[in-house]
Short mmCIF file of C-alpha atoms in Angstrom, two decimals:
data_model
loop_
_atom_site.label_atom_id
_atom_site.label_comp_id
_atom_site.label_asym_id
_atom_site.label_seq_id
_atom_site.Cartn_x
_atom_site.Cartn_y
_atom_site.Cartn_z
CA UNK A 165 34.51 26.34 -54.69
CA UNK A 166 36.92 27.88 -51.58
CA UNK A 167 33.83 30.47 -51.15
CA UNK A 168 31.16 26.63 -50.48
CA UNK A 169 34.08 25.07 -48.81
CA UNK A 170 34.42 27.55 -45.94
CA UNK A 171 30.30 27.88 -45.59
CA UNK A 172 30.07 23.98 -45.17
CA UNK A 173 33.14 24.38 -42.60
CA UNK A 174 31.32 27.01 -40.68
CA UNK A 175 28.10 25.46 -40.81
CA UNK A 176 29.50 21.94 -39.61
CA UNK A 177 31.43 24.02 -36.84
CA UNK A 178 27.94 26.03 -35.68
CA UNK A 179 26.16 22.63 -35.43
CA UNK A 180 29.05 20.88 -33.38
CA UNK A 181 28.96 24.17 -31.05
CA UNK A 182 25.35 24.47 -30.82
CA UNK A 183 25.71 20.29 -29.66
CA UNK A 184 27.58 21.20 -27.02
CA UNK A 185 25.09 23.35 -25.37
CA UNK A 186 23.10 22.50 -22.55
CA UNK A 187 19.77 21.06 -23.72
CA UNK A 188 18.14 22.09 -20.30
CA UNK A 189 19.64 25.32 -17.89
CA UNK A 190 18.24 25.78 -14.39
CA UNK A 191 19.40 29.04 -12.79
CA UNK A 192 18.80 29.15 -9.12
CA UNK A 193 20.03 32.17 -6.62
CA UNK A 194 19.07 32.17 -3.19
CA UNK A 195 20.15 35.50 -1.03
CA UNK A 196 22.88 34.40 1.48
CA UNK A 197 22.33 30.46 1.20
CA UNK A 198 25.81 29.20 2.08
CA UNK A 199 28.22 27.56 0.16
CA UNK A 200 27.06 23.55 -0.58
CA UNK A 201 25.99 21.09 -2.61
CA UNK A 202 22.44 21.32 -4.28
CA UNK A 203 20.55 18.98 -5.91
CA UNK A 204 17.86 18.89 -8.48
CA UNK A 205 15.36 15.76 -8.03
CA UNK A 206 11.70 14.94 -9.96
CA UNK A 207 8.52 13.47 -9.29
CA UNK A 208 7.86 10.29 -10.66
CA UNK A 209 4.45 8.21 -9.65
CA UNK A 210 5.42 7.17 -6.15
CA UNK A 211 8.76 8.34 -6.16
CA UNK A 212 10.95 11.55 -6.02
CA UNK A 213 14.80 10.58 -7.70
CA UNK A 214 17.81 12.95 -8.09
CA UNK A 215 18.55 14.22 -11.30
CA UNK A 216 21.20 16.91 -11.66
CA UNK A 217 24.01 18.05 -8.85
CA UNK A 218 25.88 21.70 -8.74
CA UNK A 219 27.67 23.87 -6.03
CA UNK A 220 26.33 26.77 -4.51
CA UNK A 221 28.56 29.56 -5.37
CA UNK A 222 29.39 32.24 -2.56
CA UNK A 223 26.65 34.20 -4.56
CA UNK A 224 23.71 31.66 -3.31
CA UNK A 225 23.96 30.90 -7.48
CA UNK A 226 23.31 27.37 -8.66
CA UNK A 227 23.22 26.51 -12.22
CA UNK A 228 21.53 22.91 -13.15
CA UNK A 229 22.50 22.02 -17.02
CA UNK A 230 22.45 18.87 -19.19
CA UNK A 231 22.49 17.70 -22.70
CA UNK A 232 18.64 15.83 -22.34
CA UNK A 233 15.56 17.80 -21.67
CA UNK A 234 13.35 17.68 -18.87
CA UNK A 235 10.11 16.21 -19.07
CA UNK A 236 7.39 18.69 -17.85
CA UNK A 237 6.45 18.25 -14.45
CA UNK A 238 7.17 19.04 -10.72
CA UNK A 239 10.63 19.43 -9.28
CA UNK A 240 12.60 20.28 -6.15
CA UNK A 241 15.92 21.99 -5.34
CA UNK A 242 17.31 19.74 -1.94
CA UNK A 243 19.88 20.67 0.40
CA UNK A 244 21.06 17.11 1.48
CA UNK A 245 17.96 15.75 3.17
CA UNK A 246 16.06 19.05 2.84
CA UNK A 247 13.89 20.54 0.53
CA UNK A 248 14.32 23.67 -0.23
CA UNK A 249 11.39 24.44 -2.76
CA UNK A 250 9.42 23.10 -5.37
CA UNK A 251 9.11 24.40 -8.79
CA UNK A 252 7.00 23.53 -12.15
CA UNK A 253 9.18 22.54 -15.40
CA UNK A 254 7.53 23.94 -18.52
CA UNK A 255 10.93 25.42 -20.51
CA UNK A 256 14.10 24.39 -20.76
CA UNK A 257 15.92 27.56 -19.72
CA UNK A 258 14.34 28.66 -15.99
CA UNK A 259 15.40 31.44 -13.76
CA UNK A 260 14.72 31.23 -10.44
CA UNK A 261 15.91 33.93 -7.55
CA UNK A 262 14.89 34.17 -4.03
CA UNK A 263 16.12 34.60 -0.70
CA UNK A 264 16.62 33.17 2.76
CA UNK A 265 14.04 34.85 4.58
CA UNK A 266 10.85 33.70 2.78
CA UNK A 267 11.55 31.80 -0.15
CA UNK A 268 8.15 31.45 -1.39
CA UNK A 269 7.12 34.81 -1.14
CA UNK A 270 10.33 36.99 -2.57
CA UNK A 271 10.33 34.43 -5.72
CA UNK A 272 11.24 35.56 -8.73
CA UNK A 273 10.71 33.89 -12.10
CA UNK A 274 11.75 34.26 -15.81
CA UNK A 275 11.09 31.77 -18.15
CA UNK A 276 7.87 29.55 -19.29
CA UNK A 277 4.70 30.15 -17.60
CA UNK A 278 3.86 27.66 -15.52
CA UNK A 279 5.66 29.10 -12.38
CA UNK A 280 4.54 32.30 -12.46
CA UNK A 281 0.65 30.97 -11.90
CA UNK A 282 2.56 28.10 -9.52
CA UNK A 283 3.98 30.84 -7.19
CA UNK A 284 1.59 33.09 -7.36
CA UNK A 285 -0.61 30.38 -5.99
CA UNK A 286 2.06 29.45 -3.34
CA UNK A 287 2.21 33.16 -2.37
CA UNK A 288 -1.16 33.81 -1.69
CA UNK A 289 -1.79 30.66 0.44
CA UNK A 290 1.00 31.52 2.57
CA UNK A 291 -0.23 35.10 3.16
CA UNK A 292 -4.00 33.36 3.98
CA UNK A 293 -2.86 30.64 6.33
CA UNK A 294 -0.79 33.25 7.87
CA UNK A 295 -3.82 35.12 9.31
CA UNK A 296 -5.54 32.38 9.83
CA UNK A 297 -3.25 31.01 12.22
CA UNK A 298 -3.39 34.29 13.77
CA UNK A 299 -6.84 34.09 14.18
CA UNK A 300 -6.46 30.65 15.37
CA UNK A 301 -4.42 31.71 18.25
CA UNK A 302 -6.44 34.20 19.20
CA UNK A 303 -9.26 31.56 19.74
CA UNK A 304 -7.54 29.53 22.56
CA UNK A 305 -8.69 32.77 24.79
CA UNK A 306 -12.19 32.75 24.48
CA UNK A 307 -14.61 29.97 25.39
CA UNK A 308 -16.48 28.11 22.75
CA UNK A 309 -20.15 29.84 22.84
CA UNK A 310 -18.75 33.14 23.64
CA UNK A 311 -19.60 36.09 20.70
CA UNK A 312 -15.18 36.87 20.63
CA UNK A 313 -15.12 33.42 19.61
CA UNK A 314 -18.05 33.20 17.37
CA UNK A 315 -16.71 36.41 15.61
CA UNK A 316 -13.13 35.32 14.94
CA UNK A 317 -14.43 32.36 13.89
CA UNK A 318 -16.48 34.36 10.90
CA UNK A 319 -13.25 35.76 10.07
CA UNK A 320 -11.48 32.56 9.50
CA UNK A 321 -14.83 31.51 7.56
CA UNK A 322 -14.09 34.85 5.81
CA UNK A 323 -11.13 34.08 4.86
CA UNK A 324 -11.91 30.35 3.48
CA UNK A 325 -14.37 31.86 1.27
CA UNK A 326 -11.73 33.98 -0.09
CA UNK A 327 -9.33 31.14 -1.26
CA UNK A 328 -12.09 29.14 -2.41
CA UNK A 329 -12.66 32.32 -4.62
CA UNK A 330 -9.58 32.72 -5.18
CA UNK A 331 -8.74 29.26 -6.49
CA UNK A 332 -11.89 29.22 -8.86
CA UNK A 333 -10.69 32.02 -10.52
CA UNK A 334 -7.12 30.41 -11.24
CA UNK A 335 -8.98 27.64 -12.56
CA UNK A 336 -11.33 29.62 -14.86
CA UNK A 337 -8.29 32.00 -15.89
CA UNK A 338 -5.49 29.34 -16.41
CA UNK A 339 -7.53 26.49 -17.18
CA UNK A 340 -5.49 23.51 -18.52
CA UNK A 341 -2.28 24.76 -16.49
CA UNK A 342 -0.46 22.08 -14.99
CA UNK A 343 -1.09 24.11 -11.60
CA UNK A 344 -4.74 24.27 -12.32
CA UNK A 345 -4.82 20.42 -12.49
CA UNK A 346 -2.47 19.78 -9.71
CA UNK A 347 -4.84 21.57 -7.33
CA UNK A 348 -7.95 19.63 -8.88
CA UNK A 349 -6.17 16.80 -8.24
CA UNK A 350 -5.03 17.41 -4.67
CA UNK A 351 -8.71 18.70 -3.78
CA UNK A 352 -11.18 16.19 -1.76
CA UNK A 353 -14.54 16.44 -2.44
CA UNK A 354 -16.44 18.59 -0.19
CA UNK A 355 -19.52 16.84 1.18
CA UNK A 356 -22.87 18.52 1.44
CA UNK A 357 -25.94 18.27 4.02
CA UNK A 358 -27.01 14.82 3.35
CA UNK A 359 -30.95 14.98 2.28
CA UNK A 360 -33.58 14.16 5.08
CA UNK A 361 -34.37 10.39 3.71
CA UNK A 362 -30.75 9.75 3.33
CA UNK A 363 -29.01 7.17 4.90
CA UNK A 364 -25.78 6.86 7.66
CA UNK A 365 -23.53 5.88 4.29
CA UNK A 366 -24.52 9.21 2.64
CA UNK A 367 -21.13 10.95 3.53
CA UNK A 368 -18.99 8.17 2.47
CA UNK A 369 -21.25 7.10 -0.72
CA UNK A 370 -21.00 10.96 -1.96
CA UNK A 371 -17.74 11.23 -1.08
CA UNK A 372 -16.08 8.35 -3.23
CA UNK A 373 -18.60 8.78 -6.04
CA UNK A 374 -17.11 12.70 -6.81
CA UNK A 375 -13.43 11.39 -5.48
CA UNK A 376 -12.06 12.09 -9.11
CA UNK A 377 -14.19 14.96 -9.87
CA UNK A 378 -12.62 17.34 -12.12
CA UNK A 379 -9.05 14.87 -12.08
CA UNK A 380 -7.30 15.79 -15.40
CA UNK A 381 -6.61 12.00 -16.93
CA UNK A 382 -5.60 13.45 -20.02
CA UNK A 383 -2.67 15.25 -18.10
CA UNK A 384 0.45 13.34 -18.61
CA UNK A 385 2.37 16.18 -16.45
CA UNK A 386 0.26 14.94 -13.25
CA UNK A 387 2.17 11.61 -13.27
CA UNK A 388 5.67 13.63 -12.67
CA UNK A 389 4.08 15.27 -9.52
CA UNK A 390 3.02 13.18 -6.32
CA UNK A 391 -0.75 14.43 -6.39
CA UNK A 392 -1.49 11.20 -9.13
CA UNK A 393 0.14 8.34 -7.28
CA UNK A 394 -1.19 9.46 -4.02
CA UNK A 395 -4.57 9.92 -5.21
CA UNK A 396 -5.36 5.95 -6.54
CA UNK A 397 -3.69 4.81 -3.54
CA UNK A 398 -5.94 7.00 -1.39
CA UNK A 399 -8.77 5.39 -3.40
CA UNK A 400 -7.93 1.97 -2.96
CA UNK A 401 -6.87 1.93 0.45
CA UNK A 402 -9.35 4.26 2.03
CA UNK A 403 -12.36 4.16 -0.21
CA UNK A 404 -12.36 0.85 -1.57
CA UNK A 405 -13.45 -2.82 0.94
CA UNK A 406 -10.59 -4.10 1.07
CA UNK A 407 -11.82 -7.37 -0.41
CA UNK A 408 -10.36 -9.23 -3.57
CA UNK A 409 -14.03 -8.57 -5.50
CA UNK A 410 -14.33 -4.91 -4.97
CA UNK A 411 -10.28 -4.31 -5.38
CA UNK A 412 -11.19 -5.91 -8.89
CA UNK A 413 -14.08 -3.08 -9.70
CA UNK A 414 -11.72 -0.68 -8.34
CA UNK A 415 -8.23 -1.11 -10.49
CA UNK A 416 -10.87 -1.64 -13.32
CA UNK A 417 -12.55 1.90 -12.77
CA UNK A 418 -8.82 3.76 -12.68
CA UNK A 419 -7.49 2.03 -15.20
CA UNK A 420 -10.73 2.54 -17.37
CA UNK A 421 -9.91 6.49 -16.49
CA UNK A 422 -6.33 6.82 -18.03
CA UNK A 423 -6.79 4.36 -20.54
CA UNK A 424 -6.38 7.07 -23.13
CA UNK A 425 -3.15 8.77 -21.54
CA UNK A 426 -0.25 6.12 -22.61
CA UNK A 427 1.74 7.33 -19.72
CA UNK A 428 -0.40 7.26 -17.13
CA UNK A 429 -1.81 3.78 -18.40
CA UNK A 430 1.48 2.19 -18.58
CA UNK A 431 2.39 3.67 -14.89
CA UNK A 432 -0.88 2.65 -13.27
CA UNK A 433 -1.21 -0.97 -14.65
CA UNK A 434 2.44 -1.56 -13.73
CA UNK A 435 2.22 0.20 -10.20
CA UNK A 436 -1.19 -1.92 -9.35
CA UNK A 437 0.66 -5.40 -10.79
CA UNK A 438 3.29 -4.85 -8.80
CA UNK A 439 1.57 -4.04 -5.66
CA UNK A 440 -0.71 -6.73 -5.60
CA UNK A 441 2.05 -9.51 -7.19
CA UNK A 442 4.00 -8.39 -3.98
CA UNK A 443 1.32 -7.92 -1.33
CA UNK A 444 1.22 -10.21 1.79
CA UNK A 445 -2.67 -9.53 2.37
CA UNK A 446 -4.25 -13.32 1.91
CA UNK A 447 -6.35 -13.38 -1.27
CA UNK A 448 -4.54 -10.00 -3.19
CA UNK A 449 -3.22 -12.55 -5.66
CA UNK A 450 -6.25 -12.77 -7.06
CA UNK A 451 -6.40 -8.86 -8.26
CA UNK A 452 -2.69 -9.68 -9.45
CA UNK A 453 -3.90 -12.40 -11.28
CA UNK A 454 -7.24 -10.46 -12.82
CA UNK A 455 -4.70 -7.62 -14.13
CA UNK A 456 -2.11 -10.06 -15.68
CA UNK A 457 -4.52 -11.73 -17.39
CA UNK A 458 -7.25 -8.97 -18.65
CA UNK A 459 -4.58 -6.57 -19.63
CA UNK A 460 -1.00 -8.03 -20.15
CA UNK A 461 -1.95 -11.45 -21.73
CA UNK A 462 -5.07 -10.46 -23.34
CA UNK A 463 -3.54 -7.10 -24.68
CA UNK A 464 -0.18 -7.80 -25.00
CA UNK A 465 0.87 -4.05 -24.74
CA UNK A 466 3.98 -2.87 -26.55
CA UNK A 467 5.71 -1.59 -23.97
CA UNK A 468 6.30 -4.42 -22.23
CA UNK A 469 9.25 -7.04 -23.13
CA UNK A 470 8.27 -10.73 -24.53
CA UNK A 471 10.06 -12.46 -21.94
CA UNK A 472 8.65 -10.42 -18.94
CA UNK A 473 5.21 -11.19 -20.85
CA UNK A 474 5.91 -14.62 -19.97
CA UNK A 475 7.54 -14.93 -16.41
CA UNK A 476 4.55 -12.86 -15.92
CA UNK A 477 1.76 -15.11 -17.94
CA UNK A 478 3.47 -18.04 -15.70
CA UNK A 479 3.35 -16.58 -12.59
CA UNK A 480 -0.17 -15.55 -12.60
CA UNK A 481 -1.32 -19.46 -14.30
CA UNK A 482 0.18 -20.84 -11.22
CA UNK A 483 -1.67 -18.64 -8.88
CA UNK A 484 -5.23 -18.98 -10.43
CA UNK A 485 -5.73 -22.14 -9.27
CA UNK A 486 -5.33 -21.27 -5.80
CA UNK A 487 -7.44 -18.62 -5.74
CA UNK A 488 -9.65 -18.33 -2.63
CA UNK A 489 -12.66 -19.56 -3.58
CA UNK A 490 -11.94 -22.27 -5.88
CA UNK A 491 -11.50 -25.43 -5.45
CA UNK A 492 -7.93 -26.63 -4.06
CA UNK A 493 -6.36 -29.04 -6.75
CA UNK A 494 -5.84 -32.70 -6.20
CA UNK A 495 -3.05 -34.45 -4.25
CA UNK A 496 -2.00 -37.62 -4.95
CA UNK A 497 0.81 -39.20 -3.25
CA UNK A 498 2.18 -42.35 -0.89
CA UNK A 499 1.36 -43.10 2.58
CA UNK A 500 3.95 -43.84 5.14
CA UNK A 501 4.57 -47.44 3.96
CA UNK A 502 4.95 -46.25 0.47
CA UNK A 503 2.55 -49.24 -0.25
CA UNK A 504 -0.73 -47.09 -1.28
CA UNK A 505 -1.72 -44.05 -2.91
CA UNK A 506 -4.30 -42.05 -1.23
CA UNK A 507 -5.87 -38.35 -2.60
CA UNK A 508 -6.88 -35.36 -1.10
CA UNK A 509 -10.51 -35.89 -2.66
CA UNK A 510 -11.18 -38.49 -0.94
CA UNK A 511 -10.87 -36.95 2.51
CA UNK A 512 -14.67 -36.99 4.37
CA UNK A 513 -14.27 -33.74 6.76
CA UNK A 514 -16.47 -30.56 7.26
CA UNK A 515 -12.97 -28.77 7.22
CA UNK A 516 -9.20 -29.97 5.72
CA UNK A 517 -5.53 -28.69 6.30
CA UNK A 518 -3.36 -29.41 4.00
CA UNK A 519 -0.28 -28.78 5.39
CA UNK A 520 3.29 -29.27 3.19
CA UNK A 521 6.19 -29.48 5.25
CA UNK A 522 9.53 -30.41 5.57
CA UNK A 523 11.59 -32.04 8.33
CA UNK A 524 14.32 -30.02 7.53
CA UNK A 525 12.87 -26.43 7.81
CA UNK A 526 13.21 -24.82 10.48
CA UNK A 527 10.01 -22.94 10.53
CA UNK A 528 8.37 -26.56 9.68
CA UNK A 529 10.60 -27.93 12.96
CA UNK A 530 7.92 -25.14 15.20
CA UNK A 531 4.85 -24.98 13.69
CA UNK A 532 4.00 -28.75 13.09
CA UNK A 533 3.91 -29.79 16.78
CA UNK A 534 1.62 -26.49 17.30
CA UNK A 535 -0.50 -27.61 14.06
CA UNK A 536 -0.37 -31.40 16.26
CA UNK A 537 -1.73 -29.65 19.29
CA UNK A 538 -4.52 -27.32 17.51
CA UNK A 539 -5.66 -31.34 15.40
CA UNK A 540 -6.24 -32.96 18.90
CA UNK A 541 -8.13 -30.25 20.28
CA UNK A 542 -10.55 -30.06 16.65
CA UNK A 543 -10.51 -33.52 14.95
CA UNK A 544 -13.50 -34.48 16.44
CA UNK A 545 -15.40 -31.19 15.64
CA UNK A 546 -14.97 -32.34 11.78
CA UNK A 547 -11.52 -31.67 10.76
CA UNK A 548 -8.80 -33.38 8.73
CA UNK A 549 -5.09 -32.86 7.89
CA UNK A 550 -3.79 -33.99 5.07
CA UNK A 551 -0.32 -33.78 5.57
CA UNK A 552 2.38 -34.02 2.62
CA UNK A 553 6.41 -34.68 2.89
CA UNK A 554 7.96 -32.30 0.74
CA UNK A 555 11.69 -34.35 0.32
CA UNK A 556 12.30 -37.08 -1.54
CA UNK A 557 13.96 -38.66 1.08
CA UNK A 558 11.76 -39.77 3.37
CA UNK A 559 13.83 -41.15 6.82
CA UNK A 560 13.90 -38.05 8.30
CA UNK A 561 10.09 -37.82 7.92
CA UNK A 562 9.02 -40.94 8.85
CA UNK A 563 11.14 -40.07 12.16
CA UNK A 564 9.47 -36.94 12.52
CA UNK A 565 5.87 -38.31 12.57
CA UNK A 566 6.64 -40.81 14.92
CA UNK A 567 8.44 -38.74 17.13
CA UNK A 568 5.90 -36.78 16.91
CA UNK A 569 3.09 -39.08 16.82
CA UNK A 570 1.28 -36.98 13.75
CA UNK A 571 -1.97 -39.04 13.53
CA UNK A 572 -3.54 -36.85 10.72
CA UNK A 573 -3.05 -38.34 7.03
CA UNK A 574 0.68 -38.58 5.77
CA UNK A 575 1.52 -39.05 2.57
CA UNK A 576 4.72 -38.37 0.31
CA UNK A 577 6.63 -39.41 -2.90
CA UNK A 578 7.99 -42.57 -2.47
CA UNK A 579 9.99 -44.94 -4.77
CA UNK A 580 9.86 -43.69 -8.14
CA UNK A 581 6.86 -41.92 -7.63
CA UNK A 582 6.96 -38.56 -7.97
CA UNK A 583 3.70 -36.22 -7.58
CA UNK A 584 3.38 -32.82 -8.84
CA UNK A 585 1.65 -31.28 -5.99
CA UNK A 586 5.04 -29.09 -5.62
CA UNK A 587 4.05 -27.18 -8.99
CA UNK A 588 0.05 -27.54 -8.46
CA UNK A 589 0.39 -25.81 -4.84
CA UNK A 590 3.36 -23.24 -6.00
CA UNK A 591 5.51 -24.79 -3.36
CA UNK A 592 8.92 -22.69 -3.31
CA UNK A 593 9.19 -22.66 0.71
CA UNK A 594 7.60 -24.27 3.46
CA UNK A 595 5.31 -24.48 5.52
CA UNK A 596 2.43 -24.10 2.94
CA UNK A 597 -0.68 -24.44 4.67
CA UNK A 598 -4.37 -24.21 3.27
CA UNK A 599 -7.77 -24.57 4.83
CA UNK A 600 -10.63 -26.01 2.76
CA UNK A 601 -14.23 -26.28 3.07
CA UNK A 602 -16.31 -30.11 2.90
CA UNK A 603 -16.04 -29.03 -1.01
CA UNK A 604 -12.50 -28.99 -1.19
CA UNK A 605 -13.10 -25.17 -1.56
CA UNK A 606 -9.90 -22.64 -1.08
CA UNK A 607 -11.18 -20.61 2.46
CA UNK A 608 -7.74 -19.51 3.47
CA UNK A 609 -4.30 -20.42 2.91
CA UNK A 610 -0.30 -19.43 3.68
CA UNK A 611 -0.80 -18.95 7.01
CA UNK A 612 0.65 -19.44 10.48
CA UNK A 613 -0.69 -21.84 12.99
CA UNK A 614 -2.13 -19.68 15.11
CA UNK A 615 -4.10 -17.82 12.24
CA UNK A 616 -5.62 -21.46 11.02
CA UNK A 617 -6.58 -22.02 14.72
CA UNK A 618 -8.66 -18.47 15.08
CA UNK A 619 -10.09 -19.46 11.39
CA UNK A 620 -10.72 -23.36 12.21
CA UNK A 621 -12.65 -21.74 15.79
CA UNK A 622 -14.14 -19.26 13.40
CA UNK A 623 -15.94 -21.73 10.94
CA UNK A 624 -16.57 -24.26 13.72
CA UNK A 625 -18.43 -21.79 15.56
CA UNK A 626 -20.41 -20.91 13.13
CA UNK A 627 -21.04 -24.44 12.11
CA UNK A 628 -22.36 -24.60 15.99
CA UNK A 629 -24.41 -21.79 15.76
CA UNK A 630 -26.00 -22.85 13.26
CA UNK A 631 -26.96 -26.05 14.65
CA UNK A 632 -28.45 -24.66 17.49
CA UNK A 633 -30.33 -22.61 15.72
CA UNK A 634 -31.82 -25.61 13.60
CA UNK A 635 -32.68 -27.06 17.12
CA UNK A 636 -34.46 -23.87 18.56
CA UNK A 637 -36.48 -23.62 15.30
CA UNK A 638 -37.34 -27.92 15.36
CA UNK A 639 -38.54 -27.16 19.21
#
C-alpha cells in the first residue's frame, strides 16, 4: 500500500510539474542587438496584434514562452515600432539565431520545418534582387537602344528566369507547405500576348479570371498571414465595378471559395458584413443587406451569438426597404395647419426630395436654406420637395418655414398624430435626404445638398437631352 501511495504521489507531482511548463518556447538570439524590449505579434486577417513580451538579454537572447499554443501561421519579432523579422509557426519549441548584419541571410533554425523552406526562400531572393539592383544601376549609364543596355538587360531577364525556376521547384518539392501557399497566394497572374481577334479588355478579363489561380482555400494557416486578407480586398476594390450588383457576384464568388474552410468562412463573411454595414459609399447597404440575409438569417451559423443574430436580422430589415432601386415607402403626415393629411404618393413630379429635418440641428440650420435655393432654381424643371418635421413640437418649425419662406410641401406630426416615417426611413440623425424618380423609385439618398444638386442637374439633363432628341427625330 506505502509502495502505490508514493507512485500516485509522484505521478500527481510529474503532472503538476509538467503543467507548469511552457506550452509554446520561442528562442530568439540576435548577434550584438542591444539590450530592450522585444515583442512577439501574429497575423490575423487584416490585422497584426501583440502576443508575447521579453527582454533582450546582453546576449541578443530573447525567450518568448506561454502556457497556450500558437496557432500555425506567420509571426514577427518587433523592436517598438520596428520589425525585425518574420518567421513561420509550425512547432511549439522554435530556435531562432541570427545576427545584426544580415538577419535574413545568417539565419539559423532548429525546430519544425516550415522555416527552414521559409528562409531558404527569403535567402535566395535577397541574394537575386541583390544583383539585380546591381544590374539596375548599371543601366542608368547607357542609353535605351544601345547593345550595353540591351545586354544587361538579358541579364536581369536571366536572372528572372532563374527565380521563376527557382520558385517552381519549391512548389513541386514542398508542395502543401504553408510557404508554398503563401507565395501562390501573394503571386499575380502573369498576363500573356492577348490573341489577334482579342479585344482592349483582354488584359484585365484574363487577369481577374486566373486572380485566385492556384490560392490554397483549404489552407487555414493563410488566414494568420496578411497574403489572404489582402488578396479579397485587392479583388473587390481593384477588380470588381464598384457597383452594388457586381459587389453582390463578387462576395458570392469568395465566399463560395472558402466555404469549406470554417475559418476562413467565418473570417470572410464577418470581414465583408462589417465592411459594407460600415461603408459610407451610397448604395453598399445593399451588399450588407444581401450577406445578412443569404448567409446569417438564412443559415443561422453556429458561431455567431442569438442576440447578435438579431440586432443584425433588424438592422438589415430596416435597410431593405431603402435600397436604391426600390421604391421609397410612403409618408403620411400633417400639413402646416395640422388640419390635413397629405402622402408622399400623391406627389405629381418627374423628380422628389424628401428631405427630413429638424429646426434644431445644426447641420439642418445650413443645408435647408441651400436645399431652398437649389428648389427655386429646379421646381419648374419638374421637381418636388416633400419636406417632413422631425419634432413633435412643431413652433420652432412652423417659424423656420416662414422665416424661411420654404414653399415646397411641409408636413409633420401634429396633435396626436404620430407617423412612423422615423422607423420606415431609419431616421437616427438628420438631415436625411432622398431623391426619387416620377415612380417614387430610390435614385439616391443621404446626401449633402450640393451632391442632390449635381444629381438633380444630372437627371434633368438627361431628361433634356432626351427631348431634343425626340424633336430632331419628329423633324
Amino acid at each position: 500500500m506505502h509502495t502505490l501511495k508514493s507512485f500516485l504521489l509522484t505521478t500527481i507531482g510529474a503532472l503538476i510539474s509538467l503543467s507548469a511548463y511552457s506550452q509554446y518556447e520561442i528562442e530568439v538570439k540576435i548577434k550584438d542587438f542591444p539590450d530592450t524590449t522585444a515583442y512577439l505579434s501574429y497575423f490575423y486577417g487584416k490585422g497584426q496584434f501583440y502576443k508575447d513580451t521579453a527582454e533582450v538579454n546582453p546576449k541578443g537572447e530573447i525567450i518568448f514562452s506561454g502556457k497556450d499554443t500558437l496557432e500555425h501561421g506567420m509571426y514577427s519579432v518587433l523592436v517598438g515600432n520596428s520589425k525585425i523579422f518574420d518567421f513561420l509557426v509550425d512547432a511549439q519549441e522554435l530556435s531562432l539565431e541570427t545576427d545584426t548584419s544580415d538577419v535574413v541571410g545568417n539565419m539559423k533554425i532548429k525546430g519544425g520545418k516550415e522555416n527552414q523552406i521559409f528562409f531558404d526562400y527569403m535567402k535566395y531572393l535577397s541574394t537575386k534582387n541583390a544583383e539585380v539592383e546591381k544590374y539596375r544601376n548599371e543601366l542608368s549609364s547607357y542609353q535605351q537602344n544601345s547593345s550595353e543596355y540591351k545586354a544587361i538587360q538579358e541579364q536581369v531577364n536571366t536572372i528572372n528566369g532563374q527565380v521563376k525556376e527557382y520558385i517552381t521547384q519549391l512548389h513541386r518539392d514542398h508542395q502543401g507547405s504553408l510557404t508554398s501557399n503563401f507565395i501562390y497566394a501573394i503571386e499575380y497572374p502573369t498576363v500573356p500576348e492577348a490573341p489577334a481577334e482579342a479585344d482592349s479588355t483582354f488584359g484585365y478579363r484574363y487577369f481577374k479570371a486566373h486572380f485566385f489561380d492556384n490560392f490554397a482555400f483549404d489552407d487555414a494557416r493563410l488566414l494568420r498571414t496578411a497574403a489572404f486578407h489582402d488578396k479579397t480586398k485587392y479583388y473587390l476594390d481593384k477588380l470588381t465595378r464598384q457597383q452594388p450588383d457586381s459587389i453582390i457576384e463578387a462576395v458570392d464568388y469568395i465566399l463560395a471559395k472558402v466555404k469549406n474552410n470554417p475559418p476562413l468562412y467565418k473570417y470572410t463573411l464577418s470581414d465583408l458584413t462589417s465592411r459594407y454595414e460600415r461603408s459610407q459609399v451610397m448604395g453598399m447597404d445593399a451588399v450588407f443587406v444581401h450577406l445578412a440575409k443569404n448567409y446569417f438569417m438564412k443559415d443561422k451559423p453556429e458561431w455567431f451569438a442569438k442576440k447578435n443574430l438579431e440586432k443584425l436580422a433588424e438592422r438589415a430589415n430596416a435597410l431593405d426597404p431603402l435600397l436604391l432601386g426600390k421604391k421609397a415607402p410612403n409618408i403620411i403626415v400633417k400639413d402646416t395647419a395640422m388640419k390635413k393629411f397629405i402622402q408622399l404618393y400623391d406627389v405629381k413630379a418627374k423628380y422628389t426630395v424628401v428631405y427630413i429635418w429638424s429646426p434644431d440641428c445644426g447641420h439642418c440650420k445650413k443645408a435647408t436654406p441651400k436645399l431652398k435655393e437649389v428648389y427655386d432654381r429646379v421646381k419648374d424643371r419638374g421637381v418636388e420637395v416633400f419636406a417632413v418635421g422631425s419634432e413633435f413640437e412643431n413652433e420652432a418649425w412652423i417659424e423656420f418655414i416662414n422665416t424661411h419662406d420654404l414653399n415646397w410641401i411641409n408636413g409633420s406630426d401634429g396633435g396626436d398624430f404620430k407617423s412612423n416615417f422615423r422607423t420606415l426611413y431609419d431616421v437616427y440623425s438628420t438631415p436625411q435626404t432622398y431623391l426619387l424618380d416620377k415612380d417614387k423609385k430610390i435614385l439616391s439618398k443621404k446626401m449633402s445638398v450640393e451632391s442632390l444638386e449635381n444629381m438633380l442637374e444630372y437627371y434633368l439633363n438627361k431628361e433634356d437631352e432626351k427631348a431634343d432628341n425626340a424633336k430632331m427625330k419628329s423633324k
